[in-house]
């Protein structure tokens, strides 16, 4: 059907991006599957550097995006460059955005701060949830999962292209936010009863098992609690983020 | 250190339980890791038939639970019977509970109904969330993921031992629920504003990508919508369940 083949060095290059250190030095990352790659191609400000995809996919998409380098590959080649259990038509190489200089930190809006979210699926789902609720950006403690990890990218369902995520020393960053309400869920906080819609503020979500660290909790100005009726020991971090955002937005 | 070894047939038996059809015929399932196995041992009504665990784990736990058959295994043996990427000390064989005859269906409370939840992680997280909010039980459409699938069991974080889950023809079951309010999230429903706490009712959560099927939606008496401010196309099913439960409980 076609004669182009992926070279060993190209496969090796793509596979190197499975690791954070190479994503950092190359300043790019991978996204997979027709839905998320379509979204990358159509979201303003996202630079798709290259796409590897099944012949048929390339035929359908190349005419609409003539400026993007699309390489047709065979199914067995796609398997080598995919991180999914079941490779899904296409893999895109995407340039990281410069999230540091977007100015959204100071937006009069509710910003999310993540303290040690280490599960990639949780991080991705939190980004997707933040996107649903119109959060302008997310500040992560430096030990959060890498936002460009493939599991994070996939579980954002495309929200990664819209929500800027930065990494920082979280207690230090919070210390610099003066006169901004800082919300966080703790065991002994005020119960959530009705929607509040603060004009601006920061909502802190804590680690999956340890919650919000003391040095971060020290900066909370509004301690809240999601009332428990049953017996589960804790809520999933993304579920907790969704519930808190639904009350605060 | 010890001379007992897992026989090939025992390994084969355990591995057979990785599949639903053998879990069904054997009427039991597996749970892994010290936290969830501890919870199985201490939750009333849960029958732990056997435990395979590292020597040290057995030494610590056998005295407290003399009636449970605990088999010490070596690390390389644990790897063979584990479904985790990183095996975690212990694997337990647990008897399924008879969820059909618990009478919770008719409880004056809010029951959860799941329409085509197919991702095991989502199903497990929904069960955990339901447990947090004191939901007495969950009714699944027959095409939902199997609640005894290892990924579901692990992501319930122990809530599987407390929340009864049954499978049924969902539209047919809903048709038989007279005078019970049936809530469900749809695109054009009434916005969630404040907590309602209905004395009883059913909350329907739809499939991850397709939402609630028309034949199920036909039974909704209260259509609600989680207001979207941003651009994400949808919310994760478990996050949506958490938000809806927080308003309805």
Coordinates of C-alpha atoms in Angstrom, one line a residue:
Chain A
X1 CA 0.0 0.0 0.0
X2 CA 2.8 2.5 0.7
X3 CA 6.5 2.3 0.8
X4 CA 7.6 4.7 3.4
X5 CA 8.9 3.1 6.6
X6 CA 9.8 4.5 9.9
X7 CA 13.5 4.4 10.4
X8 CA 15.0 2.9 13.6
X9 CA 16.3 6.3 14.6
X10 CA 12.9 7.9 14.3
X11 CA 11.3 5.1 16.4
X12 CA 14.0 5.6 18.9
X13 CA 13.5 9.3 19.0
X14 CA 9.7 8.9 19.5
X15 CA 10.3 6.3 22.2
X16 CA 12.7 8.6 24.0
X17 CA 9.8 11.0 24.5
X18 CA 8.1 8.4 26.7
X19 CA 10.6 9.7 29.3
X20 CA 10.3 13.1 31.1
X21 CA 14.0 14.0 30.7
X22 CA 13.8 13.8 26.9
X23 CA 10.4 15.6 26.8
X24 CA 12.1 18.4 28.8
X25 CA 15.2 18.7 26.6
X26 CA 13.2 18.4 23.3
X27 CA 10.4 20.7 24.7
X28 CA 7.7 18.5 23.2
X29 CA 5.4 15.6 24.0
X30 CA 3.2 13.0 22.4
X31 CA -0.6 12.7 22.2
X32 CA -2.5 9.7 20.8
X33 CA -5.8 8.8 19.2
X34 CA -8.0 10.5 16.6
X35 CA -10.0 12.5 19.1
X36 CA -7.2 14.2 21.0
X37 CA -5.1 14.7 17.9
X38 CA -8.0 16.3 16.1
X39 CA -8.3 18.6 19.1
X40 CA -4.6 19.5 19.0
X41 CA -4.9 20.4 15.3
X42 CA -7.8 22.7 15.8
X43 CA -7.0 24.4 19.1
X44 CA -5.5 27.9 18.6
X45 CA -2.0 28.3 19.9
X46 CA -1.1 24.5 19.8
X47 CA 1.8 23.7 17.5
X48 CA 1.7 20.1 16.1
X49 CA 5.2 19.4 14.8
X50 CA 4.6 16.0 13.3
X51 CA 2.0 13.2 13.1
X52 CA 2.5 9.5 12.5
X53 CA -0.8 7.8 11.5
X54 CA -2.3 5.0 9.5
X55 CA -2.5 5.8 5.8
X56 CA -6.2 6.3 5.8
X57 CA -6.1 8.8 8.6
X58 CA -3.4 10.8 6.8
X59 CA -5.5 10.8 3.6
X60 CA -8.5 12.2 5.5
X61 CA -6.5 14.8 7.5
X62 CA -3.6 16.0 5.3
X63 CA -5.8 18.1 3.0
X64 CA -7.3 20.0 5.9
X65 CA -3.9 20.7 7.5
X66 CA -1.4 21.0 4.6
X67 CA 1.1 22.7 6.9
X68 CA 1.5 19.8 9.2
X69 CA 4.0 17.0 8.5
X70 CA 2.0 13.8 8.5
X71 CA 3.8 10.4 8.1
X72 CA 1.8 7.4 7.1
X73 CA 2.8 4.3 9.0
X74 CA 1.8 0.6 9.1
X75 CA -0.1 -0.9 12.0
X76 CA 3.0 -2.7 13.3
X77 CA 5.0 0.5 13.2
X78 CA 2.3 2.4 15.1
X79 CA 2.5 -0.3 17.8
X80 CA 6.2 0.5 18.4
X81 CA 5.6 4.2 18.9
X82 CA 2.3 4.0 20.9
X83 CA 2.0 3.9 24.7
X84 CA -1.6 2.7 24.5
X85 CA -2.5 -1.0 25.0
X86 CA -4.5 -0.7 21.8
X87 CA -2.8 1.8 19.5
X88 CA -5.4 4.1 18.0
X89 CA -4.7 5.3 14.5
X90 CA -2.4 8.3 15.2
X91 CA 0.4 9.7 17.4
X92 CA 1.2 13.4 17.4
X93 CA 4.3 15.3 18.4
X94 CA 3.3 18.5 20.0
X95 CA 5.4 21.5 21.2
X96 CA 5.1 22.4 24.8
X97 CA 3.5 25.8 25.4
X98 CA 5.3 28.4 27.5
X99 CA 2.9 28.3 30.5
X100 CA 5.0 30.6 32.7
X101 CA 4.2 33.8 30.9
X102 CA 0.5 33.7 30.3
X103 CA -0.4 36.1 33.0
X104 CA -3.3 33.9 34.2
X105 CA -1.8 33.6 37.7
X106 CA -3.1 37.1 38.5
X107 CA -6.4 36.7 36.8
X108 CA -9.5 37.7 38.8
X109 CA -10.6 34.1 38.8
X110 CA -10.4 30.8 40.7
X111 CA -7.0 29.2 40.2
X112 CA -6.3 25.5 41.2
X113 CA -3.2 24.6 43.2
X114 CA -2.3 20.9 43.4
X115 CA -0.2 19.6 46.3
X116 CA 1.5 16.3 45.5
X117 CA -1.0 14.8 43.0
X118 CA 1.1 11.9 41.9
X119 CA -1.3 9.6 40.0
X120 CA -1.2 10.6 36.3
X121 CA -4.8 9.6 35.7
X122 CA -5.9 11.8 38.6
X123 CA -3.9 14.7 37.4
X124 CA -5.4 14.4 33.9
X125 CA -8.9 14.1 35.2
X126 CA -8.4 17.2 37.4
X127 CA -7.2 19.2 34.4
X128 CA -10.3 18.1 32.4
X129 CA -12.5 19.0 35.4
X130 CA -10.8 22.4 35.7
X131 CA -11.4 23.0 32.0
X132 CA -15.2 22.2 32.5
X133 CA -15.4 24.7 35.3
X134 CA -13.5 27.5 33.5
X135 CA -10.4 27.5 35.7
X136 CA -7.8 29.7 34.0
X137 CA -4.7 27.7 35.1
X138 CA -3.2 25.2 37.5
X139 CA -0.2 25.6 39.8
X140 CA 1.4 22.3 40.8
X141 CA 3.9 21.5 43.6
X142 CA 7.1 20.3 42.1
X143 CA 6.4 16.7 43.1
X144 CA 3.2 16.4 41.1
X145 CA 3.1 14.0 38.1
X146 CA 4.5 15.4 34.9
X147 CA 1.6 17.0 32.9
X148 CA 3.2 15.7 29.6
X149 CA 3.3 12.1 30.8
X150 CA 1.2 10.1 28.3
X151 CA -1.4 8.9 30.8
X152 CA -1.9 12.5 31.9
X153 CA -2.2 13.7 28.3
X154 CA -4.7 11.0 27.5
X155 CA -6.9 11.5 30.6
X156 CA -7.2 15.2 30.0
X157 CA -9.2 14.3 26.9
X158 CA -7.8 17.4 25.2
X159 CA -8.1 19.9 28.1
X160 CA -4.3 19.9 28.2
X161 CA -4.3 22.1 25.1
X162 CA -6.4 24.8 26.9
X163 CA -5.4 24.8 30.6
X164 CA -1.9 26.1 31.4
X165 CA -0.1 24.1 34.1
X166 CA 3.0 25.3 35.9
X167 CA 5.3 23.7 38.6
X168 CA 6.6 25.6 41.5
X169 CA 7.5 25.6 45.2
X170 CA 3.9 25.6 46.3
X171 CA 4.3 26.9 49.9
X172 CA 6.6 29.7 48.6
X173 CA 4.2 30.6 45.8
X174 CA 1.2 30.7 48.2
X175 CA 3.2 32.8 50.7
X176 CA 3.5 35.4 47.9
X177 CA -0.3 35.6 47.2
X178 CA -1.5 38.4 49.4
X179 CA -5.2 39.1 50.1
X180 CA -6.3 36.2 48.0
X181 CA -8.7 33.7 49.6
X182 CA -7.2 30.2 49.7
X183 CA -9.6 27.3 49.9
X184 CA -8.8 23.8 50.8
X185 CA -10.5 20.6 52.0
X186 CA -9.4 19.4 55.4
X187 CA -11.1 17.0 57.9
X188 CA -12.2 19.7 60.3
X189 CA -13.3 22.5 57.9
X190 CA -16.7 24.2 57.4
X191 CA -19.2 22.0 55.7
X192 CA -20.1 22.8 52.1
X193 CA -23.8 23.8 52.0
X194 CA -24.4 26.2 49.2
X195 CA -22.7 27.6 46.2
X196 CA -20.2 30.4 46.8
X197 CA -18.8 32.1 43.9
X198 CA -15.7 34.1 45.0
X199 CA -14.5 36.6 42.4
X200 CA -11.0 35.3 42.8
X201 CA -9.1 32.8 44.9
X202 CA -7.1 29.6 45.0
X203 CA -8.4 26.1 45.6
X204 CA -5.8 23.7 46.9
X205 CA -6.3 20.0 46.3
X206 CA -4.1 17.6 48.4
X207 CA -2.2 14.4 47.8
X208 CA -4.3 11.2 47.2
X209 CA -3.4 9.6 50.5
X210 CA -1.8 12.3 52.7
X211 CA -4.1 15.3 51.9
X212 CA -2.7 18.8 52.0
X213 CA 0.8 19.1 53.6
X214 CA 1.0 21.2 56.8
X215 CA 3.4 23.7 55.1
X216 CA 0.7 24.2 52.4
X217 CA -2.3 24.1 54.8
X218 CA -0.7 26.9 56.8
X219 CA -1.7 29.2 53.9
X220 CA -5.4 28.2 53.8
X221 CA -7.7 31.1 54.6
X222 CA -10.9 29.0 54.2
X223 CA -10.9 25.4 55.4
X224 CA -13.8 23.4 54.0
X225 CA -15.0 19.8 54.3
X226 CA -16.9 17.6 52.0
X227 CA -19.5 16.0 54.4
X228 CA -19.2 12.3 54.7
X229 CA -22.3 10.2 55.3
X230 CA -20.9 6.7 54.7
X231 CA -17.8 4.8 55.5
X232 CA -15.2 5.4 52.7
X233 CA -11.9 6.6 54.2
X234 CA -11.4 9.3 51.6
X235 CA -12.6 10.5 48.2
X236 CA -10.6 10.2 45.0
X237 CA -8.6 13.5 44.4
X238 CA -10.3 14.2 41.1
X239 CA -13.7 13.6 42.5
X240 CA -13.0 15.9 45.4
X241 CA -11.7 18.6 43.0
X242 CA -14.9 18.3 41.0
X243 CA -17.2 18.6 44.0
X244 CA -15.2 21.6 45.4
X245 CA -15.2 23.4 42.0
X246 CA -18.9 22.9 41.6
X247 CA -19.5 24.8 44.8
X248 CA -16.9 27.5 44.2
X249 CA -17.6 28.3 40.6
Chain B
X1 CA 13.5 -19.2 54.8
X2 CA 10.5 -21.4 54.2
X3 CA 9.8 -24.5 52.3
X4 CA 6.3 -24.3 51.1
X5 CA 5.9 -23.6 47.4
X6 CA 2.9 -22.7 45.4
X7 CA 2.0 -25.7 43.2
X8 CA 1.5 -25.1 39.5
X9 CA -2.2 -26.0 39.8
X10 CA -2.7 -23.5 42.6
X11 CA -1.1 -20.8 40.5
X12 CA -3.3 -21.8 37.5
X13 CA -6.4 -21.7 39.7
X14 CA -5.6 -18.2 41.0
X15 CA -4.8 -16.9 37.5
X16 CA -8.1 -18.3 36.2
X17 CA -9.8 -15.9 38.5
X18 CA -8.3 -13.0 36.5
X19 CA -11.2 -13.9 34.1
X20 CA -14.9 -13.1 34.8
X21 CA -16.2 -16.5 33.7
X22 CA -14.1 -18.3 36.4
X23 CA -15.0 -15.7 39.0
X24 CA -18.6 -16.4 38.2
X25 CA -18.4 -20.2 38.4
X26 CA -16.1 -20.1 41.5
X27 CA -18.3 -17.4 43.1
X28 CA -15.2 -15.6 44.4
X29 CA -12.7 -12.9 43.4
X30 CA -9.2 -11.5 44.3
X31 CA -8.1 -8.4 46.2
X32 CA -4.5 -7.3 46.6
X33 CA -2.3 -5.2 48.9
X34 CA -2.1 -4.9 52.6
X35 CA -4.6 -2.0 53.0
X36 CA -7.5 -3.6 51.1
X37 CA -6.8 -7.1 52.4
X38 CA -6.8 -5.7 56.0
X39 CA -10.2 -4.2 55.3
X40 CA -11.5 -7.5 53.9
X41 CA -10.4 -9.2 57.1
X42 CA -12.1 -6.7 59.4
X43 CA -15.3 -5.9 57.5
X44 CA -18.3 -7.8 58.9
X45 CA -20.0 -10.2 56.5
X46 CA -16.9 -10.6 54.2
X47 CA -15.6 -14.2 53.9
X48 CA -11.9 -14.4 53.1
X49 CA -11.3 -17.9 51.9
X50 CA -7.5 -17.8 51.6
X51 CA -4.6 -15.5 51.6
X52 CA -1.2 -15.8 49.8
X53 CA 1.3 -13.3 51.2
X54 CA 4.9 -12.7 52.0
X55 CA 6.2 -14.6 55.0
X56 CA 6.4 -11.5 57.2
X57 CA 2.9 -10.4 56.4
X58 CA 1.6 -13.9 57.4
X59 CA 3.6 -13.8 60.6
X60 CA 2.0 -10.4 61.5
X61 CA -1.6 -11.3 60.5
X62 CA -2.1 -15.0 61.2
X63 CA -2.3 -14.6 65.0
X64 CA -5.1 -12.0 64.7
X65 CA -7.1 -14.1 62.2
X66 CA -6.4 -17.8 63.2
X67 CA -9.5 -19.0 61.2
X68 CA -8.2 -17.7 57.9
X69 CA -6.0 -20.0 55.7
X70 CA -2.8 -17.9 55.1
X71 CA -0.1 -19.3 52.7
X72 CA 3.4 -17.8 52.8
X73 CA 4.8 -17.3 49.4
X74 CA 8.1 -16.0 48.0
X75 CA 8.3 -12.7 46.0
X76 CA 8.7 -14.4 42.7
X77 CA 5.6 -16.5 43.4
X78 CA 3.6 -13.4 44.4
X79 CA 4.5 -11.9 41.0
X80 CA 2.8 -14.8 39.2
X81 CA -0.5 -14.5 41.1
X82 CA -0.6 -10.7 41.2
X83 CA -2.4 -8.4 38.7
X84 CA -0.5 -5.3 39.9
X85 CA 2.5 -3.9 38.1
X86 CA 4.2 -3.9 41.5
X87 CA 2.9 -6.8 43.6
X88 CA 2.1 -5.6 47.1
X89 CA 2.7 -8.2 49.8
X90 CA -0.6 -10.0 49.7
X91 CA -3.4 -11.5 47.5
X92 CA -6.7 -12.5 49.1
X93 CA -9.4 -14.9 47.7
X94 CA -12.8 -13.5 48.8
X95 CA -16.2 -15.0 48.5
X96 CA -18.8 -13.0 46.5
X97 CA -21.6 -11.7 48.6
X98 CA -25.2 -12.3 47.6
X99 CA -26.1 -8.8 46.6
X100 CA -29.6 -9.7 45.3
X101 CA -31.2 -10.4 48.6
X102 CA -30.1 -7.5 50.9
X103 CA -33.4 -5.6 50.6
X104 CA -31.5 -2.3 50.1
X105 CA -33.3 -1.7 46.7
X106 CA -36.4 -0.6 48.6
X107 CA -34.5 1.4 51.2
X108 CA -35.8 4.9 51.8
X109 CA -32.6 6.3 50.5
X110 CA -30.8 7.5 47.3
X111 CA -29.8 4.5 45.2
X112 CA -27.2 4.8 42.3
X113 CA -28.0 3.4 38.9
X114 CA -25.2 3.1 36.4
X115 CA -25.9 3.0 32.6
X116 CA -23.0 1.4 30.7
X117 CA -20.1 2.4 32.9
X118 CA -17.4 0.4 31.1
X119 CA -14.1 1.7 32.5
X120 CA -13.1 -0.4 35.5
X121 CA -11.3 2.5 37.2
X122 CA -14.4 4.7 36.8
X123 CA -16.7 2.0 38.2
X124 CA -14.4 1.5 41.2
X125 CA -14.1 5.2 41.9
X126 CA -17.9 5.6 41.7
X127 CA -18.4 2.7 44.2
X128 CA -15.9 4.5 46.6
X129 CA -17.7 7.8 46.1
X130 CA -21.1 6.2 46.7
X131 CA -19.6 4.7 49.9
X132 CA -18.5 8.2 51.0
X133 CA -22.0 9.6 50.5
X134 CA -23.7 6.7 52.3
X135 CA -25.5 5.3 49.2
X136 CA -27.0 1.9 50.2
X137 CA -26.4 0.1 46.9
X138 CA -25.8 0.3 43.2
X139 CA -27.8 -1.1 40.3
X140 CA -25.8 -1.6 37.1
X141 CA -27.0 -2.1 33.5
X142 CA -25.8 -5.5 32.4
X143 CA -23.1 -4.0 30.1
X144 CA -21.2 -2.2 33.0
X145 CA -17.7 -3.5 33.8
X146 CA -17.6 -6.5 36.2
X147 CA -17.4 -5.3 39.8
X148 CA -15.1 -8.2 40.6
X149 CA -12.5 -7.2 37.9
X150 CA -9.2 -6.5 39.7
X151 CA -9.0 -2.9 38.6
X152 CA -12.5 -2.2 39.9
X153 CA -11.7 -4.0 43.2
X154 CA -8.5 -2.0 43.7
X155 CA -10.0 1.4 42.8
X156 CA -12.9 1.0 45.3
X157 CA -10.2 1.2 48.0
X158 CA -12.2 -1.3 50.1
X159 CA -15.7 0.2 49.5
X160 CA -16.5 -3.0 47.5
X161 CA -16.9 -4.8 50.8
X162 CA -19.6 -2.4 51.9
X163 CA -21.6 -1.4 48.9
X164 CA -23.8 -4.0 47.3
X165 CA -23.7 -3.9 43.5
X166 CA -26.2 -5.8 41.3
X167 CA -26.6 -6.2 37.5
X168 CA -29.9 -6.0 35.8
X169 CA -31.9 -4.9 32.7
X170 CA -31.8 -1.2 33.7
X171 CA -34.7 0.1 31.7
X172 CA -36.9 -2.7 32.9
X173 CA -35.9 -2.2 36.5
X174 CA -36.5 1.5 36.3
X175 CA -39.9 0.9 34.7
X176 CA -40.8 -1.1 37.9
X177 CA -40.0 1.7 40.3
X178 CA -43.2 3.6 40.8
X179 CA -43.5 7.0 42.5
X180 CA -39.7 7.2 43.0
X181 CA -37.9 10.3 41.8
X182 CA -35.3 9.4 39.2
X183 CA -32.5 12.0 38.8
X184 CA -30.0 12.0 35.9
X185 CA -27.6 14.5 34.3
X186 CA -28.5 15.5 30.7
X187 CA -27.4 18.4 28.6
X188 CA -30.6 20.4 28.8
X189 CA -31.6 19.8 32.4
X190 CA -32.2 22.1 35.3
X191 CA -29.0 23.7 36.7
X192 CA -27.7 22.5 40.1
X193 CA -27.9 25.4 42.5
X194 CA -28.4 24.2 46.0
X195 CA -28.4 21.0 47.9
X196 CA -31.6 19.0 47.7
X197 CA -31.9 16.1 50.0
X198 CA -34.6 13.9 48.7
X199 CA -35.8 11.2 51.2
X200 CA -35.4 8.6 48.5
X201 CA -34.7 8.3 44.8
X202 CA -32.5 7.0 42.1
X203 CA -29.6 8.8 40.6
X204 CA -28.6 7.6 37.1
X205 CA -25.0 8.0 35.8
X206 CA -24.5 7.5 32.1
X207 CA -21.8 6.0 29.9
X208 CA -18.5 7.8 29.7
X209 CA -18.9 8.9 26.1
X210 CA -22.5 8.4 25.2
X211 CA -24.2 9.6 28.4
X212 CA -27.6 8.1 29.5
X213 CA -29.2 5.9 26.8
X214 CA -32.6 7.1 25.5
X215 CA -34.4 4.0 26.8
X216 CA -33.0 4.8 30.3
X217 CA -33.5 8.6 30.0
X218 CA -37.2 7.9 29.3
X219 CA -37.5 7.0 33.0
X220 CA -35.9 10.2 34.4
X221 CA -38.3 12.3 36.4
X222 CA -35.8 15.1 37.3
X223 CA -33.4 16.1 34.5
X224 CA -30.4 18.0 35.9
X225 CA -27.3 19.6 34.4
X226 CA -23.9 20.3 35.9
X227 CA -23.3 23.8 34.7
X228 CA -20.2 24.2 32.4
X229 CA -18.2 27.4 32.4
X230 CA -15.2 26.3 30.4
X231 CA -14.5 24.2 27.3
X232 CA -14.2 20.6 28.2
X233 CA -16.6 18.4 26.2
X234 CA -17.6 16.3 29.2
X235 CA -16.8 15.4 32.8
X236 CA -15.3 12.1 33.9
X237 CA -18.2 9.8 35.0
X238 CA -16.9 9.4 38.5
X239 CA -16.4 13.1 38.9
X240 CA -19.9 13.7 37.7
X241 CA -21.2 11.1 40.1
X242 CA -19.4 12.9 43.0
X243 CA -20.8 16.3 42.1
X244 CA -24.4 15.0 41.8
X245 CA -24.2 13.0 45.0
X246 CA -22.8 16.0 46.9
X247 CA -26.0 18.0 45.9
X248 CA -28.4 15.2 46.4
X249 CA -27.2 13.8 49.8

